[in-house]
Amino acid sequence: TASAADMAKEQWNNSWSQESAEYLAAVTMFPGTDGSERTVAWYSKSAEGYVELTGVEGTEKIEATAKAAPEGDYRLSAVLSDLAAGDYTYKCVSGDFTSETYDFTVEDYSKFTALYVNDIHSAYDDGKENNLRDTNFVYNKTLEAAKAKALSQGNTLDLIVSGGDHANEGLRCEYEGLSSPEMMKEYPFAIAVGNHDRKSVGYKYYTAMPNESSVIKFKSYIATDYWFRQGDALFLMLDSCNTSMSGHNLFMKKAVKANPDAKWIIAVMHHDMFGGREDWLYSENALLRLLWTPLFDQYGVDVCLYGHSHYYSVSNVIYDNKTVQGLAGA
């Protein structure tokens, strides 16, 4: 008798197709400015399209905006705004493409549960057949297990946050694979850029983020900083690949000023400052602490989430690069 794990893998393999319209569209849900907004993005052969949204107030069509992609098609995105608490369905329509219908729920975000993932490395490898399929099977399995755990504990799951290296080589097909789990279409996927994402231009066309930094000298070709709110929490999504600290400073100043009622300030970036555990990372960690901790102290950042080193670790409470409170297990 096949195990549940074997059956899940077989089901994934049978449903996987890099040639399907659904796969190529790479429908993905990103956050809006706050919990009452979502942004839905997908690839399209047509520059015109819309999201058909059905929810507590009936059905409406939200027109999409387009940006041209290097492959000769477009990445469309539509902002679903003023969403009241309740259950919704949506589908993406453009040209002769109509997506499947997806579900999502808007909660009362006085509190929320977020899933943090990092260094996913959706990976195409022309020397390993089905490597992209198999890496995203593991990603899907991880998402579903986390969701089941949250729900079993009586929590909702409201947001997926990731600190970079979503694609191994920054290729479009890797982001298409990354979008294949159902949960990527049901929950806002708040992501910060990593060094592997910067290996190609795929990240730039895949993402559609709110409140991006407008500092021209600071904004890179691939990505930039952006912010969003989830309940009482202000998320600062930072491009740690960019070392223009004056640009980061200006962005954080404006974001914090625009959210004076935020109870918590959460920074998310890719590069690790404390927990490298690898000799070659120690000097990089030390440099990043010198660059970033003054800004985190200045703007009252409560916690910073990052990855890069591929180790799980938790630091003590730090201020001015010194421990001010010890944490059990840190």
PDB file of N, CA, C and O in Angstrom, residues 228-267:
ATOM      1  N   PHE A 228       4.293  47.452   3.792  1.00  0.00           N
ATOM      2  CA  PHE A 228       2.851  47.204   3.865  1.00  0.00           C
ATOM      3  C   PHE A 228       2.477  47.009   5.329  1.00  0.00           C
ATOM      4  O   PHE A 228       3.342  46.780   6.193  1.00  0.00           O
ATOM      5  N   ARG A 229       1.198  47.122   5.605  1.00  0.00           N
ATOM      6  CA  ARG A 229       0.668  46.938   6.949  1.00  0.00           C
ATOM      7  C   ARG A 229      -0.122  45.637   7.048  1.00  0.00           C
ATOM      8  O   ARG A 229      -0.812  45.243   6.120  1.00  0.00           O
ATOM      9  N   GLN A 230      -0.013  44.983   8.174  1.00  0.00           N
ATOM     10  CA  GLN A 230      -0.882  43.857   8.510  1.00  0.00           C
ATOM     11  C   GLN A 230      -1.316  44.087   9.951  1.00  0.00           C
ATOM     12  O   GLN A 230      -0.534  43.915  10.887  1.00  0.00           O
ATOM     13  N   GLY A 231      -2.552  44.549  10.140  1.00  0.00           N
ATOM     14  CA  GLY A 231      -3.006  44.900  11.476  1.00  0.00           C
ATOM     15  C   GLY A 231      -2.145  45.990  12.076  1.00  0.00           C
ATOM     16  O   GLY A 231      -1.888  47.030  11.463  1.00  0.00           O
ATOM     17  N   ASP A 232      -1.654  45.737  13.294  1.00  0.00           N
ATOM     18  CA  ASP A 232      -0.825  46.722  13.995  1.00  0.00           C
ATOM     19  C   ASP A 232       0.637  46.678  13.577  1.00  0.00           C
ATOM     20  O   ASP A 232       1.457  47.447  14.099  1.00  0.00           O
ATOM     21  N   ALA A 233       0.989  45.783  12.659  1.00  0.00           N
ATOM     22  CA  ALA A 233       2.390  45.590  12.286  1.00  0.00           C
ATOM     23  C   ALA A 233       2.720  46.278  10.969  1.00  0.00           C
ATOM     24  O   ALA A 233       1.994  46.132   9.979  1.00  0.00           O
ATOM     25  N   LEU A 234       3.812  47.028  10.970  1.00  0.00           N
ATOM     26  CA  LEU A 234       4.361  47.618   9.759  1.00  0.00           C
ATOM     27  C   LEU A 234       5.528  46.745   9.299  1.00  0.00           C
ATOM     28  O   LEU A 234       6.483  46.545  10.040  1.00  0.00           O
ATOM     29  N   PHE A 235       5.429  46.213   8.079  1.00  0.00           N
ATOM     30  CA  PHE A 235       6.499  45.407   7.504  1.00  0.00           C
ATOM     31  C   PHE A 235       7.358  46.279   6.592  1.00  0.00           C
ATOM     32  O   PHE A 235       6.838  46.902   5.656  1.00  0.00           O
ATOM     33  N   LEU A 236       8.648  46.296   6.857  1.00  0.00           N
ATOM     34  CA  LEU A 236       9.623  46.986   6.007  1.00  0.00           C
ATOM     35  C   LEU A 236      10.385  45.910   5.239  1.00  0.00           C
ATOM     36  O   LEU A 236      11.205  45.180   5.819  1.00  0.00           O
ATOM     37  N   MET A 237      10.110  45.785   3.951  1.00  0.00           N
ATOM     38  CA  MET A 237      10.725  44.759   3.114  1.00  0.00           C
ATOM     39  C   MET A 237      11.930  45.381   2.415  1.00  0.00           C
ATOM     40  O   MET A 237      11.773  46.262   1.562  1.00  0.00           O
ATOM     41  N   LEU A 238      13.130  44.957   2.787  1.00  0.00           N
ATOM     42  CA  LEU A 238      14.358  45.669   2.442  1.00  0.00           C
ATOM     43  C   LEU A 238      15.222  44.888   1.453  1.00  0.00           C
ATOM     44  O   LEU A 238      15.372  43.670   1.568  1.00  0.00           O
ATOM     45  N   ASP A 239      15.808  45.612   0.515  1.00  0.00           N
ATOM     46  CA  ASP A 239      16.732  45.029  -0.459  1.00  0.00           C
ATOM     47  C   ASP A 239      18.149  45.116   0.103  1.00  0.00           C
ATOM     48  O   ASP A 239      18.860  46.098  -0.103  1.00  0.00           O
ATOM     49  N   SER A 240      18.568  44.071   0.823  1.00  0.00           N
ATOM     50  CA  SER A 240      19.894  44.103   1.463  1.00  0.00           C
ATOM     51  C   SER A 240      21.015  43.860   0.469  1.00  0.00           C
ATOM     52  O   SER A 240      22.200  43.958   0.829  1.00  0.00           O
ATOM     53  N   CYS A 241      20.674  43.570  -0.801  1.00  0.00           N
ATOM     54  CA  CYS A 241      21.702  43.485  -1.846  1.00  0.00           C
ATOM     55  C   CYS A 241      22.193  44.878  -2.238  1.00  0.00           C
ATOM     56  O   CYS A 241      23.258  45.018  -2.844  1.00  0.00           O
ATOM     57  N   ASN A 242      21.409  45.889  -1.913  1.00  0.00           N
ATOM     58  CA  ASN A 242      21.736  47.275  -2.234  1.00  0.00           C
ATOM     59  C   ASN A 242      22.330  47.933  -0.990  1.00  0.00           C
ATOM     60  O   ASN A 242      21.684  47.990   0.055  1.00  0.00           O
ATOM     61  N   THR A 243      23.547  48.425  -1.093  1.00  0.00           N
ATOM     62  CA  THR A 243      24.236  48.990   0.073  1.00  0.00           C
ATOM     63  C   THR A 243      24.136  50.510   0.151  1.00  0.00           C
ATOM     64  O   THR A 243      24.907  51.142   0.873  1.00  0.00           O
ATOM     65  N   SER A 244      23.174  51.105  -0.557  1.00  0.00           N
ATOM     66  CA  SER A 244      22.949  52.549  -0.443  1.00  0.00           C
ATOM     67  C   SER A 244      22.178  52.818   0.846  1.00  0.00           C
ATOM     68  O   SER A 244      20.950  52.873   0.866  1.00  0.00           O
ATOM     69  N   MET A 245      22.909  52.967   1.937  1.00  0.00           N
ATOM     70  CA  MET A 245      22.248  53.114   3.237  1.00  0.00           C
ATOM     71  C   MET A 245      21.498  54.438   3.340  1.00  0.00           C
ATOM     72  O   MET A 245      20.511  54.543   4.081  1.00  0.00           O
ATOM     73  N   SER A 246      21.925  55.454   2.593  1.00  0.00           N
ATOM     74  CA  SER A 246      21.169  56.708   2.598  1.00  0.00           C
ATOM     75  C   SER A 246      19.787  56.490   1.972  1.00  0.00           C
ATOM     76  O   SER A 246      18.794  57.064   2.423  1.00  0.00           O
ATOM     77  N   GLY A 247      19.730  55.642   0.949  1.00  0.00           N
ATOM     78  CA  GLY A 247      18.447  55.320   0.341  1.00  0.00           C
ATOM     79  C   GLY A 247      17.558  54.531   1.276  1.00  0.00           C
ATOM     80  O   GLY A 247      16.363  54.801   1.402  1.00  0.00           O
ATOM     81  N   HIS A 248      18.128  53.523   1.960  1.00  0.00           N
ATOM     82  CA  HIS A 248      17.364  52.752   2.945  1.00  0.00           C
ATOM     83  C   HIS A 248      16.882  53.664   4.074  1.00  0.00           C
ATOM     84  O   HIS A 248      15.749  53.530   4.554  1.00  0.00           O
ATOM     85  N   ASN A 249      17.736  54.577   4.510  1.00  0.00           N
ATOM     86  CA  ASN A 249      17.384  55.500   5.582  1.00  0.00           C
ATOM     87  C   ASN A 249      16.182  56.354   5.190  1.00  0.00           C
ATOM     88  O   ASN A 249      15.226  56.502   5.966  1.00  0.00           O
ATOM     89  N   LEU A 250      16.212  56.905   3.987  1.00  0.00           N
ATOM     90  CA  LEU A 250      15.107  57.747   3.539  1.00  0.00           C
ATOM     91  C   LEU A 250      13.815  56.947   3.399  1.00  0.00           C
ATOM     92  O   LEU A 250      12.747  57.408   3.792  1.00  0.00           O
ATOM     93  N   PHE A 251      13.936  55.733   2.865  1.00  0.00           N
ATOM     94  CA  PHE A 251      12.755  54.879   2.745  1.00  0.00           C
ATOM     95  C   PHE A 251      12.148  54.577   4.112  1.00  0.00           C
ATOM     96  O   PHE A 251      10.937  54.712   4.319  1.00  0.00           O
ATOM     97  N   MET A 252      12.972  54.151   5.062  1.00  0.00           N
ATOM     98  CA  MET A 252      12.464  53.788   6.384  1.00  0.00           C
ATOM     99  C   MET A 252      11.861  55.001   7.088  1.00  0.00           C
ATOM    100  O   MET A 252      10.816  54.901   7.745  1.00  0.00           O
ATOM    101  N   LYS A 253      12.486  56.157   6.936  1.00  0.00           N
ATOM    102  CA  LYS A 253      11.966  57.385   7.544  1.00  0.00           C
ATOM    103  C   LYS A 253      10.568  57.684   7.041  1.00  0.00           C
ATOM    104  O   LYS A 253       9.648  57.976   7.827  1.00  0.00           O
ATOM    105  N   LYS A 254      10.377  57.589   5.707  1.00  0.00           N
ATOM    106  CA  LYS A 254       9.062  57.880   5.122  1.00  0.00           C
ATOM    107  C   LYS A 254       8.029  56.828   5.514  1.00  0.00           C
ATOM    108  O   LYS A 254       6.874  57.156   5.804  1.00  0.00           O
ATOM    109  N   ALA A 255       8.430  55.549   5.536  1.00  0.00           N
ATOM    110  CA  ALA A 255       7.494  54.480   5.862  1.00  0.00           C
ATOM    111  C   ALA A 255       7.016  54.580   7.305  1.00  0.00           C
ATOM    112  O   ALA A 255       5.816  54.435   7.598  1.00  0.00           O
ATOM    113  N   VAL A 256       7.948  54.836   8.221  1.00  0.00           N
ATOM    114  CA  VAL A 256       7.584  54.949   9.640  1.00  0.00           C
ATOM    115  C   VAL A 256       6.711  56.181   9.859  1.00  0.00           C
ATOM    116  O   VAL A 256       5.726  56.146  10.620  1.00  0.00           O
ATOM    117  N   LYS A 257       7.047  57.287   9.192  1.00  0.00           N
ATOM    118  CA  LYS A 257       6.250  58.509   9.327  1.00  0.00           C
ATOM    119  C   LYS A 257       4.836  58.307   8.801  1.00  0.00           C
ATOM    120  O   LYS A 257       3.877  58.875   9.359  1.00  0.00           O
ATOM    121  N   ALA A 258       4.672  57.500   7.767  1.00  0.00           N
ATOM    122  CA  ALA A 258       3.353  57.260   7.180  1.00  0.00           C
ATOM    123  C   ALA A 258       2.506  56.309   8.028  1.00  0.00           C
ATOM    124  O   ALA A 258       1.303  56.158   7.771  1.00  0.00           O
ATOM    125  N   ASN A 259       3.115  55.682   9.035  1.00  0.00           N
ATOM    126  CA  ASN A 259       2.401  54.707   9.861  1.00  0.00           C
ATOM    127  C   ASN A 259       2.638  54.971  11.342  1.00  0.00           C
ATOM    128  O   ASN A 259       3.176  54.123  12.058  1.00  0.00           O
ATOM    129  N   PRO A 260       2.227  56.149  11.829  1.00  0.00           N
ATOM    130  CA  PRO A 260       2.538  56.517  13.215  1.00  0.00           C
ATOM    131  C   PRO A 260       1.830  55.649  14.250  1.00  0.00           C
ATOM    132  O   PRO A 260       2.261  55.609  15.412  1.00  0.00           O
ATOM    133  N   ASP A 261       0.764  54.940  13.836  1.00  0.00           N
ATOM    134  CA  ASP A 261       0.012  54.116  14.779  1.00  0.00           C
ATOM    135  C   ASP A 261       0.475  52.667  14.801  1.00  0.00           C
ATOM    136  O   ASP A 261      -0.116  51.832  15.499  1.00  0.00           O
ATOM    137  N   ALA A 262       1.522  52.326  14.053  1.00  0.00           N
ATOM    138  CA  ALA A 262       2.009  50.945  14.030  1.00  0.00           C
ATOM    139  C   ALA A 262       2.556  50.567  15.404  1.00  0.00           C
ATOM    140  O   ALA A 262       3.409  51.253  15.963  1.00  0.00           O
ATOM    141  N   LYS A 263       2.072  49.452  15.938  1.00  0.00           N
ATOM    142  CA  LYS A 263       2.525  48.978  17.242  1.00  0.00           C
ATOM    143  C   LYS A 263       3.842  48.226  17.119  1.00  0.00           C
ATOM    144  O   LYS A 263       4.670  48.256  18.026  1.00  0.00           O
ATOM    145  N   TRP A 264       4.015  47.527  16.002  1.00  0.00           N
ATOM    146  CA  TRP A 264       5.198  46.720  15.774  1.00  0.00           C
ATOM    147  C   TRP A 264       5.817  47.099  14.434  1.00  0.00           C
ATOM    148  O   TRP A 264       5.113  47.346  13.464  1.00  0.00           O
ATOM    149  N   ILE A 265       7.129  47.124  14.395  1.00  0.00           N
ATOM    150  CA  ILE A 265       7.847  47.349  13.140  1.00  0.00           C
ATOM    151  C   ILE A 265       8.716  46.122  12.881  1.00  0.00           C
ATOM    152  O   ILE A 265       9.585  45.775  13.689  1.00  0.00           O
ATOM    153  N   ILE A 266       8.448  45.453  11.770  1.00  0.00           N
ATOM    154  CA  ILE A 266       9.118  44.204  11.423  1.00  0.00           C
ATOM    155  C   ILE A 266       9.910  44.416  10.134  1.00  0.00           C
ATOM    156  O   ILE A 266       9.338  44.765   9.103  1.00  0.00           O
ATOM    157  N   ALA A 267      11.210  44.260  10.201  1.00  0.00           N
ATOM    158  CA  ALA A 267      12.055  44.368   9.018  1.00  0.00           C
ATOM    159  C   ALA A 267      12.297  42.968   8.460  1.00  0.00           C
ATOM    160  O   ALA A 267      12.475  42.008   9.217  1.00  0.00           O
TER     161      ALA A 267
END
